[in-house]
mmCIF file of C-alpha atoms in Angstrom:
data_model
loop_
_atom_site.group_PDB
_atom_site.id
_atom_site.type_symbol
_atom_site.label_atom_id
_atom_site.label_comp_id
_atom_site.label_asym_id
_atom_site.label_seq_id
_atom_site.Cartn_x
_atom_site.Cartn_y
_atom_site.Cartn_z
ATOM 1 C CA UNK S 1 2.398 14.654 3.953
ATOM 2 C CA UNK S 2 2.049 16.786 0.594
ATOM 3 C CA UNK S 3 -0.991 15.293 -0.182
ATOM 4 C CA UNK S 4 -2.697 16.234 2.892
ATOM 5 C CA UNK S 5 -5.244 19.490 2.931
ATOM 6 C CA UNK S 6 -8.341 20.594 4.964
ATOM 7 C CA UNK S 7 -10.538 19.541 2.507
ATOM 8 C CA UNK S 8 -9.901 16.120 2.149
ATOM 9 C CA UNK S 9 -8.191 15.209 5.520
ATOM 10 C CA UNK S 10 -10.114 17.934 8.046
ATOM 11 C CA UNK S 11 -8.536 20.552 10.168
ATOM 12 C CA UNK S 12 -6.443 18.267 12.564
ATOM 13 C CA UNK S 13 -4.365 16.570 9.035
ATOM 14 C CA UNK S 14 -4.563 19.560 6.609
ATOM 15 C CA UNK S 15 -1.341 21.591 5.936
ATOM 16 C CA UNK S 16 -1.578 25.312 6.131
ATOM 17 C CA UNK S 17 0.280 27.159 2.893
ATOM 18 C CA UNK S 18 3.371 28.574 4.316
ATOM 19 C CA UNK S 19 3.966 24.943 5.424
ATOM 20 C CA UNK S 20 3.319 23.689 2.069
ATOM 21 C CA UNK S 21 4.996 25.915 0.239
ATOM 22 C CA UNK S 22 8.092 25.799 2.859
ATOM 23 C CA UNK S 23 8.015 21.628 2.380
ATOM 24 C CA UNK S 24 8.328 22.534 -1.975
ATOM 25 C CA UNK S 25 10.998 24.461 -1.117
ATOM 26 C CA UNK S 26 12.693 21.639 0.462
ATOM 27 C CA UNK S 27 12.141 19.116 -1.871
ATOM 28 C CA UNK S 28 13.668 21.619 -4.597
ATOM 29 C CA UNK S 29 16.459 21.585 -2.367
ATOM 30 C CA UNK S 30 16.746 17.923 -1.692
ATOM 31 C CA UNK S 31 16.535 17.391 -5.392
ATOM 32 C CA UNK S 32 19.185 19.623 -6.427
ATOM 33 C CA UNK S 33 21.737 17.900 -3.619
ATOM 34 C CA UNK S 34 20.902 14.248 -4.987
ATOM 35 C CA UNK S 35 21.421 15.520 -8.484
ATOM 36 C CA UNK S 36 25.068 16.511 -7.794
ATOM 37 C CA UNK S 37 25.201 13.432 -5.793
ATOM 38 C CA UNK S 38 24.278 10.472 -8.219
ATOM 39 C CA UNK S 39 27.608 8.297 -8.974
ATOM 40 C CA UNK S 40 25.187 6.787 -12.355
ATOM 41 C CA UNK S 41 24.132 4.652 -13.997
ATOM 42 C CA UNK S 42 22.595 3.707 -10.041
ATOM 43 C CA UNK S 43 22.420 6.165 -7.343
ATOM 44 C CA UNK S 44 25.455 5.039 -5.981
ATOM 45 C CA UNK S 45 26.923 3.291 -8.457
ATOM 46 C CA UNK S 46 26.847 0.698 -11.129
ATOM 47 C CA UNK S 47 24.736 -1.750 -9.638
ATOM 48 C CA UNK S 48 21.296 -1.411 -7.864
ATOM 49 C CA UNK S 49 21.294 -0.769 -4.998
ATOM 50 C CA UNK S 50 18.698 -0.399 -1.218
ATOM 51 C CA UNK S 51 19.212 3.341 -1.917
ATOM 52 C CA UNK S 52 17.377 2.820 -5.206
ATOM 53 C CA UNK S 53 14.900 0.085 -4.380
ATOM 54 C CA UNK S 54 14.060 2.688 -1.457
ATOM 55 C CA UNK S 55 14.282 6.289 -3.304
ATOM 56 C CA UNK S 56 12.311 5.091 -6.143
ATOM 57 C CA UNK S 57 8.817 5.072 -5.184
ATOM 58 C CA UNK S 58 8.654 8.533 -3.605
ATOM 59 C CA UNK S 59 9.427 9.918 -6.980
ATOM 60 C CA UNK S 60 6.373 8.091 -8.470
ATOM 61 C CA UNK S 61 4.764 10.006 -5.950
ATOM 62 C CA UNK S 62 6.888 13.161 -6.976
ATOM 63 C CA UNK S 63 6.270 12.585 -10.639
ATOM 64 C CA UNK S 64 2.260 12.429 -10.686
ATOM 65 C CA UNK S 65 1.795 15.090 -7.379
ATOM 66 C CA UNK S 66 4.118 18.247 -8.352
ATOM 67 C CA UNK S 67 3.474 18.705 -12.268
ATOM 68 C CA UNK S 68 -0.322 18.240 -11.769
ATOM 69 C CA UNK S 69 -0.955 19.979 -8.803
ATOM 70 C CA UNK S 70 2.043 22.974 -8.484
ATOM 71 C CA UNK S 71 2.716 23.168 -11.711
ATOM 72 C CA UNK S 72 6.607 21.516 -11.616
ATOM 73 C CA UNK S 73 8.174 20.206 -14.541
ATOM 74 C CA UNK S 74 8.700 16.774 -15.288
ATOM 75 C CA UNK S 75 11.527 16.742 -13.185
ATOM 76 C CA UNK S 76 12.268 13.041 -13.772
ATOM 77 C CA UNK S 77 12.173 12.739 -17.394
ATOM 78 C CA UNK S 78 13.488 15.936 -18.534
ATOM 79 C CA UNK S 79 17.464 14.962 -19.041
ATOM 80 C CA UNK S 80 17.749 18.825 -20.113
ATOM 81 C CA UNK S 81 15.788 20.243 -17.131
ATOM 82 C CA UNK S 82 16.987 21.486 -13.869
ATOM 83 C CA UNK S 83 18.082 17.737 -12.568
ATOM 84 C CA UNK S 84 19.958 16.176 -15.608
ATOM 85 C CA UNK S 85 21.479 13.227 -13.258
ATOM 86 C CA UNK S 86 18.688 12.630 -11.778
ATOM 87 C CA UNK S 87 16.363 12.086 -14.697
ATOM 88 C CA UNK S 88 18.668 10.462 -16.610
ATOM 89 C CA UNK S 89 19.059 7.612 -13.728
ATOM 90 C CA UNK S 90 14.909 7.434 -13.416
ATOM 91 C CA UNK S 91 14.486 7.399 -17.056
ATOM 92 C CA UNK S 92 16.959 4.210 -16.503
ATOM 93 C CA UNK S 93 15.673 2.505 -13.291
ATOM 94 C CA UNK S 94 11.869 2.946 -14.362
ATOM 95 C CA UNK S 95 12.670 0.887 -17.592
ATOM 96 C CA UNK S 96 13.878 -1.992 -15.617
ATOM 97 C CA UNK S 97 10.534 -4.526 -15.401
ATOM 98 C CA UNK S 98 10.700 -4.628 -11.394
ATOM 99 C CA UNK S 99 10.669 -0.781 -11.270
ATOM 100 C CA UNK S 100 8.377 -0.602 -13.783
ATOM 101 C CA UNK S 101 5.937 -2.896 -12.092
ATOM 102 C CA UNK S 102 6.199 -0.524 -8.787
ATOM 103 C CA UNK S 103 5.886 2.246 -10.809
ATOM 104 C CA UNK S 104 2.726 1.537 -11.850
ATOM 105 C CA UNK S 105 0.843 0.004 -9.120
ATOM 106 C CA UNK S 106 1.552 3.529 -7.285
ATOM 107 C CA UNK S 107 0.819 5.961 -10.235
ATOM 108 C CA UNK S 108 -2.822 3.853 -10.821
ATOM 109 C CA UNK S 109 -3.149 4.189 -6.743
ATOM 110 C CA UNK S 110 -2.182 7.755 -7.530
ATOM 111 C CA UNK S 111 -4.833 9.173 -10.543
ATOM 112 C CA UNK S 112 -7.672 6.898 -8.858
ATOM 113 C CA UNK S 113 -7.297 9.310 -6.094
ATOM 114 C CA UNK S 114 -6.925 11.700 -8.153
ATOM 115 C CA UNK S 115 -10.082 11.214 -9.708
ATOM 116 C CA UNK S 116 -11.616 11.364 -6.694
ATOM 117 C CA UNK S 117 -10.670 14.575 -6.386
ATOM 118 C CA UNK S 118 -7.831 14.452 -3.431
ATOM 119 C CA UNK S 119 -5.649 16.642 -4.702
ATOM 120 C CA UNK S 120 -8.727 19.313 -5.988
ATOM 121 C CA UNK S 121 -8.599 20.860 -2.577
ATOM 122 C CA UNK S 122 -4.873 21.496 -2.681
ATOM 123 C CA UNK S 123 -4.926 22.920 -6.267
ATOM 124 C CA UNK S 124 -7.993 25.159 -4.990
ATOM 125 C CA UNK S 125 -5.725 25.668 -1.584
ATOM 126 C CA UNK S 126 -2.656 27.240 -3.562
ATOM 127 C CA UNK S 127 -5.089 29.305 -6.193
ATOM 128 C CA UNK S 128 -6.319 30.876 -3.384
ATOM 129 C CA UNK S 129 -2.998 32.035 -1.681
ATOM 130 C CA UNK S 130 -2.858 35.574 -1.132
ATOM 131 C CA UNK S 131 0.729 35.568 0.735
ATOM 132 C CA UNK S 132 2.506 35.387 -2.615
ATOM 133 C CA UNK S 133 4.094 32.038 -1.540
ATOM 134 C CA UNK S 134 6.522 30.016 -3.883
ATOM 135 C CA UNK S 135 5.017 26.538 -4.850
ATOM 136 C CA UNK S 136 6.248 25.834 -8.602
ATOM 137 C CA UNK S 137 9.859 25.532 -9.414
ATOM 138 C CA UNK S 138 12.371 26.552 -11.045
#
C-alpha cells in the first residue's frame, strides 16, 4: 500500500503521512530483523528456497519505490550499508537468470508508472509535510 496517495488513488485509497511515515518505519524495522536473520548464501540457507522465490519481488518493489521517492539508500546493493546480509544475498539471488527475469518485468512495470507520474503525488505528499515526520532512513 506504499504506493497509494490522494492524488493518484482519491480520498477513499490515499494514505495520510503519519501512516506513511509510520509504515517506513516498519519496513526499517523489518529490514534490520531479516538482516540478522539471513543463514546465506539463501535466506535460509544454502539452497533456494519458497522464502526466497516469495521475499524477492517485494524488494524490486523496495529497490525502485524508497530511493526515488523517500530518499533511502540502495539498501539492496550496498554490501557496506545499513543491511550487509541482506544485500549481499540480493546482489546474489538477482544474478540468478530466473530472478533476474522477475526482476525486471516488475522494475519496467515499476518506472512505466513512474513515468506516469504515480509516485509524483507522494514525493509532492512528503515535501509538503509540516509534522516533521521521519520518511528516509538511516
Amino acid at each position: 500500500s506504499m504506493y497509494l496517495s490522494y492524488g493518484w488513488h482519491g480520498e477513499a485509497r490515499g494514505m495520510d503521512l503519519p501512516t506513511r511515515a509510520a509504515k517506513l518505519e516498519e519496513i526499517w524495522k523489518q529490514l534490520t530483523w531479516l538482516n540478522g536473520e539471513i543463514v546465506g548464501p539463501y535466506l535460509v540457507g544454502e539452497q533456494v528456497t519458497l522464502a526466497d522465490m516469495t521475499w524477492f519481488p517485494t524488494t524490486i518493489f523496495m529497490e525502485f519505490m524508497l530511493p526515488r521517492v523517500f530518499g533511502w539508500p540502495d539498501v539492496f546493493r550496498e554490501v557496506e550499508g545499513p543491511f550487509p546480509a541482506l544485500a549481499r544475498w540480493w546482489t546474489r539471488i538477482s544474478q540468478e537468470p530466473a530472478f533476474a527475469k522477475v526482476r525486471q518485468d516488475i522494475w519496467d512495470y515499476w518506472a512505466e508508472m513512474d513515468g506516469k507520474g504515480q509516485f509524483k503525488h507522494i514525493i509532492d505528499e512528503v515535501a509538503a509535510d509540516t509534522q516533521g515526520l521521519k520518511f528516509k532512513y538511516p
